[in-house]
Coordinates of C-alpha atoms in Angstrom, one line a residue:
X1 CA -14.4 -5.5 -40.8
X2 CA -17.4 -3.9 -42.6
X3 CA -19.8 -4.6 -45.3
X4 CA -20.6 -1.8 -47.8
X5 CA -23.1 -0.8 -46.1
X6 CA -23.2 0.1 -42.6
X7 CA -20.6 -1.2 -39.9
X8 CA -19.6 -4.5 -38.1
X9 CA -19.1 -2.7 -34.7
X10 CA -21.9 -1.8 -35.2
X11 CA -24.0 -4.3 -34.8
X12 CA -21.7 -6.4 -32.8
X13 CA -22.0 -4.0 -30.2
X14 CA -26.1 -2.8 -30.8
X15 CA -28.6 -4.4 -29.1
X16 CA -25.8 -6.1 -26.1
X17 CA -25.1 -6.0 -22.5
X18 CA -21.8 -4.7 -21.8
X19 CA -19.4 -5.3 -18.1
X20 CA -17.0 -2.5 -17.4
X21 CA -14.1 -2.6 -14.1
X22 CA -12.5 -0.1 -13.6
X23 CA -15.0 2.4 -14.9
X24 CA -14.4 4.7 -11.6
X25 CA -10.2 4.8 -13.7
X26 CA -9.3 7.5 -16.3
X27 CA -9.4 5.0 -18.6
X28 CA -13.1 3.9 -18.1
X29 CA -14.8 6.7 -17.4
X30 CA -13.7 7.4 -21.2
X31 CA -14.8 4.6 -22.0
X32 CA -17.9 4.1 -20.5
X33 CA -18.7 8.2 -22.3
X34 CA -18.1 6.4 -25.6
X35 CA -20.0 3.3 -24.7
X36 CA -23.1 5.9 -24.2
X37 CA -22.5 8.9 -27.1
X38 CA -22.3 5.9 -29.6
X39 CA -22.5 3.0 -29.2
X40 CA -26.8 2.1 -29.3
X41 CA -25.8 -0.8 -25.8
X42 CA -29.3 -1.8 -24.5
X43 CA -27.4 -2.3 -20.7
X44 CA -24.2 -1.6 -19.3
X45 CA -23.0 -3.3 -16.3
X46 CA -20.8 -1.0 -14.4
X47 CA -18.9 -3.0 -11.1
X48 CA -17.5 -0.5 -8.3
X49 CA -16.6 -1.3 -5.1
X50 CA -17.8 -0.2 -1.8
X51 CA -15.6 3.5 -0.5
X52 CA -15.7 4.6 2.8
X53 CA -19.3 5.8 3.0
X54 CA -20.2 5.5 -0.3
X55 CA -22.0 2.5 -2.2
X56 CA -21.8 1.9 -5.1
X57 CA -24.8 3.9 -6.3
X58 CA -23.5 7.7 -4.9
X59 CA -19.7 7.0 -6.5
X60 CA -21.4 5.6 -10.0
X61 CA -23.6 9.1 -9.7
X62 CA -19.7 11.0 -8.5
X63 CA -18.6 9.7 -12.2
X64 CA -21.3 10.7 -14.6
X65 CA -21.4 14.9 -12.8
X66 CA -18.2 15.2 -14.6
X67 CA -16.9 17.0 -16.8
X68 CA -16.4 14.4 -19.7
X69 CA -20.0 14.2 -20.0
X70 CA -20.5 17.4 -20.3
X71 CA -21.3 16.8 -24.3
X72 CA -23.3 13.5 -24.0
X73 CA -25.9 15.4 -21.6
X74 CA -25.7 18.9 -24.2
X75 CA -26.1 17.1 -26.9
X76 CA -27.8 14.1 -26.7
X77 CA -31.6 14.5 -26.8
X78 CA -32.3 11.2 -25.2
X79 CA -28.7 11.8 -22.5
X80 CA -31.5 10.2 -19.7
X81 CA -32.5 7.7 -21.2
X82 CA -28.4 6.6 -21.5
X83 CA -28.0 6.8 -18.6
X84 CA -30.6 5.0 -17.8
X85 CA -28.5 2.4 -18.9
X86 CA -26.2 2.3 -16.1
X87 CA -26.7 -0.5 -13.8
X88 CA -23.7 0.2 -10.6
X89 CA -23.4 -2.6 -9.1
X90 CA -21.7 -3.3 -5.6
X91 CA -18.6 -5.5 -5.7
X92 CA -16.2 -6.8 -2.9
X93 CA -13.7 -8.1 -5.1
X94 CA -11.5 -9.6 -1.8
X95 CA -14.1 -12.2 -1.8
X96 CA -14.5 -14.9 -4.6
X97 CA -18.1 -14.2 -5.2
X98 CA -17.0 -10.3 -5.5
X99 CA -20.1 -9.8 -2.8
X100 CA -22.4 -10.4 -5.4
X101 CA -26.1 -12.3 -3.9
X102 CA -27.0 -15.8 -5.9
X103 CA -29.8 -14.0 -8.0
X104 CA -27.3 -10.8 -9.3
X105 CA -24.7 -12.9 -9.7
X106 CA -27.0 -15.0 -12.5
X107 CA -28.2 -12.9 -14.2
X108 CA -24.9 -11.1 -15.0
X109 CA -24.3 -14.6 -16.5
X110 CA -27.0 -14.8 -18.1
X111 CA -27.0 -11.4 -19.7
X112 CA -24.0 -10.3 -20.5
X113 CA -22.4 -10.0 -23.8
X114 CA -19.1 -7.7 -23.4
X115 CA -16.9 -7.5 -20.7
X116 CA -14.1 -4.4 -20.6
X117 CA -11.5 -5.6 -17.6
X118 CA -9.6 -2.3 -16.1
X119 CA -9.8 -3.2 -12.9
X120 CA -5.9 -2.6 -11.7
X121 CA -3.9 -0.7 -9.1
X122 CA -1.7 2.0 -10.9
X123 CA -0.1 2.0 -7.3
X124 CA 4.2 1.3 -8.9
X125 CA 5.1 2.1 -4.9
X126 CA 2.2 -0.7 -3.8
X127 CA 4.4 -3.3 -1.7
X128 CA 4.3 -6.6 -4.1
X129 CA 1.8 -8.6 -2.4
X130 CA -1.2 -6.8 -2.5
X131 CA -0.1 -5.6 -6.0
X132 CA -0.8 -9.4 -6.1
X133 CA -3.6 -9.3 -4.9
X134 CA -5.0 -6.3 -7.1
X135 CA -4.0 -6.5 -10.7
X136 CA -4.4 -10.3 -10.5
X137 CA -6.6 -12.2 -7.9
X138 CA -9.2 -9.4 -9.2
X139 CA -8.6 -10.4 -12.0
X140 CA -9.1 -14.5 -11.7
X141 CA -12.6 -13.3 -9.5
X142 CA -14.0 -11.8 -12.3
X143 CA -12.9 -14.2 -15.1
X144 CA -14.3 -16.7 -12.6
X145 CA -17.9 -14.5 -12.2
X146 CA -17.0 -14.1 -16.2
X147 CA -16.6 -17.6 -17.5
X148 CA -20.6 -18.8 -16.2
X149 CA -22.0 -16.3 -18.5
X150 CA -24.3 -17.8 -20.8
X151 CA -24.1 -15.4 -23.7
X152 CA -21.1 -14.1 -23.5
X153 CA -19.0 -13.0 -27.2
X154 CA -16.0 -11.2 -26.5
X155 CA -13.6 -9.8 -23.4
X156 CA -11.2 -7.6 -23.1
X157 CA -7.8 -8.0 -20.3
X158 CA -6.7 -4.2 -19.7
X159 CA -3.3 -5.1 -19.1
X160 CA -0.2 -2.9 -20.1
X161 CA 2.3 -2.3 -23.0
X162 CA 5.5 -2.6 -19.8
X163 CA 3.9 -5.3 -18.5
X164 CA 7.2 -7.3 -20.4
X165 CA 10.0 -4.2 -20.1
X166 CA 12.3 -5.9 -19.0
X167 CA 12.6 -7.1 -22.5
X168 CA 13.7 -4.7 -25.0
X169 CA 11.4 -5.9 -28.5
X170 CA 7.9 -6.9 -26.5
X171 CA 5.9 -9.3 -29.4
X172 CA 2.1 -9.6 -29.5
X173 CA 2.2 -12.6 -27.5
X174 CA 2.6 -13.8 -23.4
X175 CA 5.6 -14.4 -21.4
X176 CA 5.2 -16.9 -19.5
X177 CA 9.0 -16.0 -18.1
X178 CA 8.0 -15.2 -14.7
X179 CA 10.9 -17.0 -12.8
X180 CA 10.9 -17.9 -9.3
X181 CA 9.2 -21.8 -9.9
X182 CA 5.8 -18.4 -11.5
X183 CA 2.9 -16.9 -10.6
X184 CA 1.4 -19.9 -8.8
X185 CA 5.2 -20.7 -6.5
X186 CA 5.1 -16.8 -5.7
X187 CA 1.7 -16.5 -4.7
X188 CA 2.0 -20.1 -2.3
X189 CA 5.5 -18.3 -1.1
X190 CA 4.1 -14.6 0.7
X191 CA 0.7 -16.7 1.5
X192 CA 2.8 -18.1 4.3
X193 CA 5.4 -15.2 5.5
X194 CA 3.5 -13.2 8.4
X195 CA 6.0 -10.2 8.5
X196 CA 6.0 -8.4 6.0
X197 CA 10.1 -6.7 6.8
X198 CA 10.5 -11.3 5.0
X199 CA 8.1 -9.7 2.2
X200 CA 9.8 -6.8 2.5
X201 CA 13.0 -8.4 1.8
X202 CA 12.5 -10.6 -0.8
X203 CA 10.5 -9.0 -3.8
X204 CA 13.1 -7.5 -5.2
X205 CA 14.5 -10.6 -5.3
X206 CA 11.7 -11.7 -7.2
X207 CA 10.9 -8.5 -9.3
X208 CA 14.3 -8.7 -10.6
X209 CA 14.6 -7.0 -14.4
X210 CA 11.3 -5.3 -13.0
X211 CA 11.7 -1.8 -11.9
X212 CA 8.0 -1.8 -9.7
X213 CA 5.3 -4.2 -9.4
X214 CA 2.7 -2.7 -10.5
X215 CA 4.1 -3.6 -14.0
X216 CA 5.4 -7.5 -12.1
X217 CA 1.4 -8.1 -11.4
X218 CA 0.2 -7.4 -14.8
X219 CA 2.7 -10.0 -16.5
X220 CA 1.8 -12.6 -14.3
X221 CA -2.2 -11.3 -14.6
X222 CA -1.4 -11.9 -18.4
X223 CA -0.5 -15.4 -17.9
X224 CA -3.1 -15.9 -15.8
X225 CA -5.3 -15.3 -18.3
X226 CA -3.8 -17.3 -21.0
X227 CA -3.4 -20.6 -18.7
X228 CA -6.7 -20.3 -16.0
X229 CA -9.3 -19.1 -18.8
X230 CA -8.0 -19.2 -22.3
X231 CA -12.0 -21.7 -22.7
X232 CA -13.2 -17.8 -22.9
X233 CA -13.6 -15.5 -25.6
X234 CA -10.2 -13.2 -24.4
X235 CA -7.8 -10.8 -25.4
X236 CA -5.6 -8.8 -24.3
X237 CA -5.0 -5.5 -24.7
X238 CA -1.5 -3.7 -24.1
X239 CA -1.7 0.4 -24.6
X240 CA 1.4 2.7 -23.0
X241 CA 1.6 6.0 -21.4
X242 CA -2.5 6.7 -21.8
X243 CA -1.9 10.5 -21.9
X244 CA -5.2 13.7 -21.7
X245 CA -7.5 12.8 -24.8
X246 CA -7.2 14.0 -29.0
X247 CA -11.3 14.5 -29.3
X248 CA -13.7 13.2 -28.1
X249 CA -15.6 13.5 -26.5
X250 CA -13.2 17.9 -25.6
X251 CA -10.0 18.1 -27.3
X252 CA -7.2 18.6 -23.9
X253 CA -9.2 16.0 -20.8
X254 CA -7.7 14.6 -17.6
X255 CA -8.1 13.5 -13.9
X256 CA -5.1 13.1 -13.1
X257 CA -1.3 14.8 -12.3
X258 CA -0.1 10.4 -13.0
X259 CA 3.0 10.9 -15.4
X260 CA 2.5 14.0 -18.4
X261 CA 0.5 15.7 -16.2
X262 CA 2.1 15.7 -13.7
X263 CA 4.8 17.2 -14.9
X264 CA 3.7 20.0 -15.7
X265 CA 1.6 21.7 -13.3
X266 CA 4.6 23.1 -11.9
X267 CA 5.1 25.5 -14.6
X268 CA 1.8 25.9 -15.9
X269 CA 1.6 28.2 -12.7
X270 CA 4.8 30.9 -13.1
X271 CA 7.0 27.4 -11.0
X272 CA 9.9 25.2 -11.4
X273 CA 9.4 21.8 -12.3
X274 CA 12.3 19.0 -13.5
X275 CA 12.1 15.7 -14.8
X276 CA 14.0 13.0 -15.2
X277 CA 14.2 11.6 -17.8
X278 CA 16.1 11.1 -21.3
X279 CA 15.3 13.8 -24.0
X280 CA 16.8 11.4 -27.2
X281 CA 13.9 8.5 -26.3
X282 CA 11.4 8.5 -28.2
X283 CA 8.5 7.7 -25.3
X284 CA 5.1 5.5 -26.5
X285 CA 2.1 8.0 -25.5
X286 CA -1.4 7.5 -26.7
X287 CA -4.8 10.3 -26.3
X288 CA -6.4 7.5 -23.8
X289 CA -9.8 8.4 -26.6
X290 CA -7.6 7.1 -29.3
X291 CA -7.1 4.3 -26.9
X292 CA -10.2 3.9 -26.0
X293 CA -11.6 3.2 -29.6
X294 CA -8.8 0.9 -30.3
X295 CA -10.5 -1.6 -27.2
X296 CA -14.0 -1.1 -28.5
X297 CA -12.7 -2.2 -31.9
X298 CA -10.3 -4.3 -30.1
X299 CA -13.2 -6.6 -29.2
X300 CA -14.9 -6.8 -32.5
X301 CA -12.4 -7.9 -32.9
X302 CA -11.6 -10.6 -30.6
X303 CA -15.7 -11.8 -31.0
X304 CA -13.9 -13.0 -35.1
X305 CA -10.7 -14.7 -33.5
X306 CA -13.2 -16.7 -31.2
X307 CA -15.4 -18.1 -33.9
X308 CA -13.0 -19.1 -35.6
X309 CA -12.2 -21.0 -32.9
X310 CA -8.8 -19.9 -32.6
X311 CA -6.6 -21.2 -29.8
X312 CA -4.3 -18.6 -29.3
X313 CA -5.0 -16.0 -27.0
X314 CA -4.7 -12.6 -29.1
X315 CA -2.6 -10.0 -27.4
X316 CA -3.0 -5.5 -28.6
X317 CA 0.2 -4.0 -28.3
X318 CA -1.3 -0.5 -28.7
X319 CA 1.9 1.0 -29.7
X320 CA 3.1 2.6 -32.9
X321 CA 7.1 3.0 -33.4
X322 CA 6.3 6.3 -35.9
X323 CA 5.4 8.7 -36.0
X324 CA 6.8 9.2 -32.6
X325 CA 8.5 12.7 -30.6
X326 CA 11.5 12.5 -28.8
X327 CA 11.4 13.4 -24.5
X328 CA 12.8 16.5 -26.2
X329 CA 10.5 17.3 -28.5
X330 CA 7.1 16.7 -26.4
X331 CA 8.4 19.0 -23.9
X332 CA 8.8 21.7 -25.9
X333 CA 5.4 20.9 -27.5
X334 CA 3.7 21.5 -23.1
X335 CA 5.5 24.5 -23.5
X336 CA 3.4 25.7 -26.3
X337 CA 0.2 25.8 -24.4
X338 CA 1.8 28.0 -22.6
X339 CA 1.1 32.0 -22.6
X340 CA 4.1 33.7 -23.5
X341 CA 5.9 35.3 -20.8
X342 CA 5.2 31.4 -19.0
X343 CA 6.9 30.1 -22.1
X344 CA 9.6 32.2 -22.1
X345 CA 10.6 31.5 -18.6
X346 CA 10.1 28.0 -18.0
X347 CA 12.0 26.6 -21.0
X348 CA 15.0 28.8 -19.8
X349 CA 14.1 29.6 -16.1
X350 CA 11.9 26.9 -14.5
X351 CA 12.1 23.5 -16.9
X352 CA 14.9 21.1 -16.6
X353 CA 14.9 17.5 -17.7
X354 CA 17.9 16.0 -17.3
X355 CA 19.3 11.7 -17.3
X356 CA 22.3 12.5 -14.8
X357 CA 20.7 10.9 -11.1
X358 CA 23.1 14.0 -9.6
X359 CA 21.7 17.2 -10.9
X360 CA 17.9 15.8 -10.8
X361 CA 18.6 15.5 -7.0
X362 CA 20.4 19.0 -7.2
X363 CA 16.9 20.5 -8.8
X364 CA 14.1 18.8 -6.4
X365 CA 15.8 20.0 -3.8
X366 CA 15.5 23.4 -5.7
X367 CA 11.8 22.3 -5.9
X368 CA 10.9 21.5 -2.0
X369 CA 12.5 24.6 -1.5
X370 CA 10.2 26.8 -3.2
X371 CA 7.1 24.5 -1.7
X372 CA 8.4 25.8 1.7
X373 CA 9.3 30.1 0.5
X374 CA 5.7 29.0 -1.1
X375 CA 3.7 28.1 2.5
X376 CA 5.8 30.4 4.0
X377 CA 3.4 33.4 1.7
X378 CA 0.0 30.9 2.7
X379 CA 1.3 31.3 5.8
X380 CA 0.9 34.9 6.1
X381 CA -1.9 35.6 4.0
X382 CA -3.7 33.0 6.8
X383 CA -3.4 30.5 4.3
X384 CA -3.0 26.1 4.7
X385 CA 0.0 25.2 4.3
X386 CA 0.0 22.7 1.8
X387 CA 2.5 23.1 -1.1
X388 CA 4.8 20.6 0.3
X389 CA 3.1 17.7 0.6
X390 CA 1.6 18.7 -3.6
X391 CA 5.3 18.9 -4.4
X392 CA 6.6 15.9 -2.8
X393 CA 3.4 14.3 -3.9
X394 CA 3.9 15.4 -7.4
X395 CA 7.3 15.0 -7.6
X396 CA 6.6 11.1 -6.8
X397 CA 4.0 10.6 -8.7
X398 CA 6.7 11.6 -11.9
X399 CA 9.5 9.2 -10.4
X400 CA 7.8 6.7 -10.5
X401 CA 7.9 7.2 -14.5
X402 CA 11.6 7.6 -14.0
X403 CA 12.5 4.1 -15.6
X404 CA 10.0 4.7 -18.5
X405 CA 11.5 8.1 -20.0
X406 CA 15.8 6.9 -19.2
X407 CA 14.9 3.4 -21.6
X408 CA 12.9 2.3 -24.6
X409 CA 12.2 -0.5 -26.8
X410 CA 11.6 -2.1 -30.3
X411 CA 8.3 -3.4 -31.2
X412 CA 5.8 -5.0 -33.1
X413 CA 1.8 -4.6 -33.2
X414 CA 0.9 -6.9 -36.1
X415 CA -3.5 -7.4 -34.9
X416 CA -3.4 -3.4 -34.1
X417 CA -1.9 -2.4 -38.0
X418 CA -4.5 -4.9 -39.2
X419 CA -7.6 -4.3 -38.1
X420 CA -6.8 -0.8 -39.1
X421 CA -6.7 -1.2 -41.6
X422 CA -9.9 -4.2 -42.0
X423 CA -11.8 -0.3 -40.9
X424 CA -14.7 0.8 -43.2
X425 CA -14.2 4.8 -43.7
X426 CA -17.8 5.0 -41.7
X427 CA -16.1 2.9 -38.4
X428 CA -12.2 4.8 -38.8
X429 CA -14.9 8.1 -38.5
X430 CA -16.5 6.7 -35.7
X431 CA -14.2 4.7 -33.8
X432 CA -10.1 6.6 -35.1
X433 CA -7.3 5.4 -32.9
X434 CA -4.9 5.1 -35.4
X435 CA -1.5 6.6 -33.6
X436 CA 0.2 6.7 -37.2
X437 CA -2.0 10.2 -37.7
X438 CA -2.3 12.2 -35.3
X439 CA -1.1 15.3 -34.9
X440 CA 1.5 15.8 -32.2
X441 CA 1.8 19.2 -32.3
X442 CA -1.4 20.3 -32.2
X443 CA -2.4 17.4 -29.5
X444 CA 1.0 19.0 -26.7
X445 CA -0.7 22.4 -27.4
X446 CA -3.3 21.5 -25.8
X447 CA -1.9 19.5 -22.7
X448 CA -1.2 21.6 -20.0
X449 CA -4.2 23.8 -21.4
X450 CA -6.6 20.5 -20.9
X451 CA -5.0 19.6 -17.2
X452 CA -5.4 24.0 -16.0
X453 CA -9.0 23.4 -17.0
X454 CA -10.4 19.8 -16.1
X455 CA -7.1 18.4 -13.5
X456 CA -6.3 21.6 -11.4
X457 CA -9.4 23.3 -11.8
X458 CA -11.9 20.5 -10.8
X459 CA -16.1 21.3 -11.6
X460 CA -17.6 22.9 -8.9
X461 CA -21.5 21.3 -7.5
X462 CA -22.9 24.6 -8.2
X463 CA -23.1 27.6 -9.9
X464 CA -23.0 29.3 -6.4
X465 CA -20.2 27.8 -5.2
X466 CA -18.0 28.2 -8.4
X467 CA -18.9 31.8 -8.2
X468 CA -18.3 32.5 -4.6
X469 CA -15.1 29.7 -4.9
X470 CA -13.6 31.8 -7.3
X471 CA -14.2 35.5 -6.2
X472 CA -12.6 34.0 -3.4
X473 CA -9.4 33.7 -6.1
X474 CA -9.5 36.8 -7.0
X475 CA -8.6 38.3 -3.9
X476 CA -6.1 35.7 -3.0
X477 CA -3.9 36.9 -6.1
X478 CA -4.4 40.6 -5.2
X479 CA -3.3 39.8 -1.7
X480 CA -0.5 37.1 -3.1
X481 CA 0.3 38.6 -5.6
X482 CA 2.8 40.8 -5.0
X483 CA 4.7 38.9 -3.0
X484 CA 5.4 36.3 -5.3
X485 CA 6.2 37.6 -7.9
X486 CA 8.6 39.6 -5.9
X487 CA 10.6 36.8 -4.4
X488 CA 10.0 34.5 -7.5
X489 CA 11.4 37.1 -9.5
X490 CA 14.7 37.9 -7.0
X491 CA 15.1 34.6 -5.2
X492 CA 14.7 31.4 -7.4
X493 CA 15.4 32.9 -11.4
X494 CA 18.9 34.1 -10.2
X495 CA 19.5 30.4 -8.8
X496 CA 18.2 28.4 -11.1
X497 CA 20.3 30.7 -13.8
X498 CA 23.9 29.3 -11.5
X499 CA 22.6 26.2 -11.3
X500 CA 21.2 26.2 -15.1
X501 CA 25.0 27.2 -15.7
X502 CA 26.7 25.1 -13.4
X503 CA 25.4 21.7 -14.1
X504 CA 24.4 22.2 -18.5
X505 CA 27.2 20.3 -19.1
X506 CA 26.6 17.3 -16.3

């Protein structure tokens, strides 16, 4: 992939103009940080929609204030100049022209050389027609813009490994077995339905074996990319479950409670948590920084494939079936990141995993009763009742993963292994993404502390406000700790021990 004197990947990004959609998302933020810190791109266009009273520039500034960018600010003397390379472009993804002024549209088409389409709705419970609008139609509009790009060398559309989760074997190719007459027919049918009840009735029929609208819509997007945009130098990148960072820019960084991170928050606070999963199954999990490194190298590989006039769109399954841990090992890995006492309590009392729906339903009731009791304590101490709402949200985020926690898949990843083997030692150091080389023991030990530091305790806007918040937290802990631990030790641990004994063999 590189000669002895340097790196072809670095040369590829040298003085390039990059466009990113979805930069406000978890994966997009890490991609933006890596681009600025390690690659000498000339310009980075970030397509961002307005959100409430925040325009694109304001949202970009919020992103750059994140702790994620602290390493860039602290270690790079020219950090300000690097941030100035980014230009926020306000767009409306619901419009065919993206709401761009003609001058900006022409500017993007004349300058952009590398594009990453990370735009997606990851709401698994979203109505099917809305998921198709965001994950398929918005992608189509972005690629329409790039179809007129005169200097484009690579476009990477980020899909998901689970876009074909109705299969037990997932290969690095695009499957077009959508059914129901194909995507265009589905789109036309839903457009004719005015009543949401009719759409809800039809959705399960269209989804078939797919567990949710997200995975199905991502499958449809892949087919649209192949059928409508095969003339572009485009590739499809499929990551599985993406979790906190392994090394870069700091270990354990994460900013959301989706999936595994939502599971561990109650445990980290000494509270009860239950998950519906099969402890024998082996999940495909990748750290976000490794995922970004693979994504960057894949863009270079796409440009090479285009230069050779390859007609087949390259697909990259960013997974590996070696060095995998079972869910049972993963959960124990989470426990290793807790303090000694909480680790003991979580392992034997407050952490429950089961693949039995009935037992999980009972455990879920315990979780919500716990939240009710915590709200009572907050009421007595003059605090807002929020725990039931928070627990309900975390339970929902955890449950959307149940399909992926109760099943496993076989896969091929020849393209990913090929580009890994083609990398020079320098590139392997700059862009590590070989999942087989991850020390999972170390990774999961840092997982819970990372969730607490970067997701549970978000950045405060100023030092004074942070000190004030810490002072209030100390006062609150003094008021609540006695009541909380008395209630917990006298009610929940006894009850949980009884339930664990009752349902241990269920």
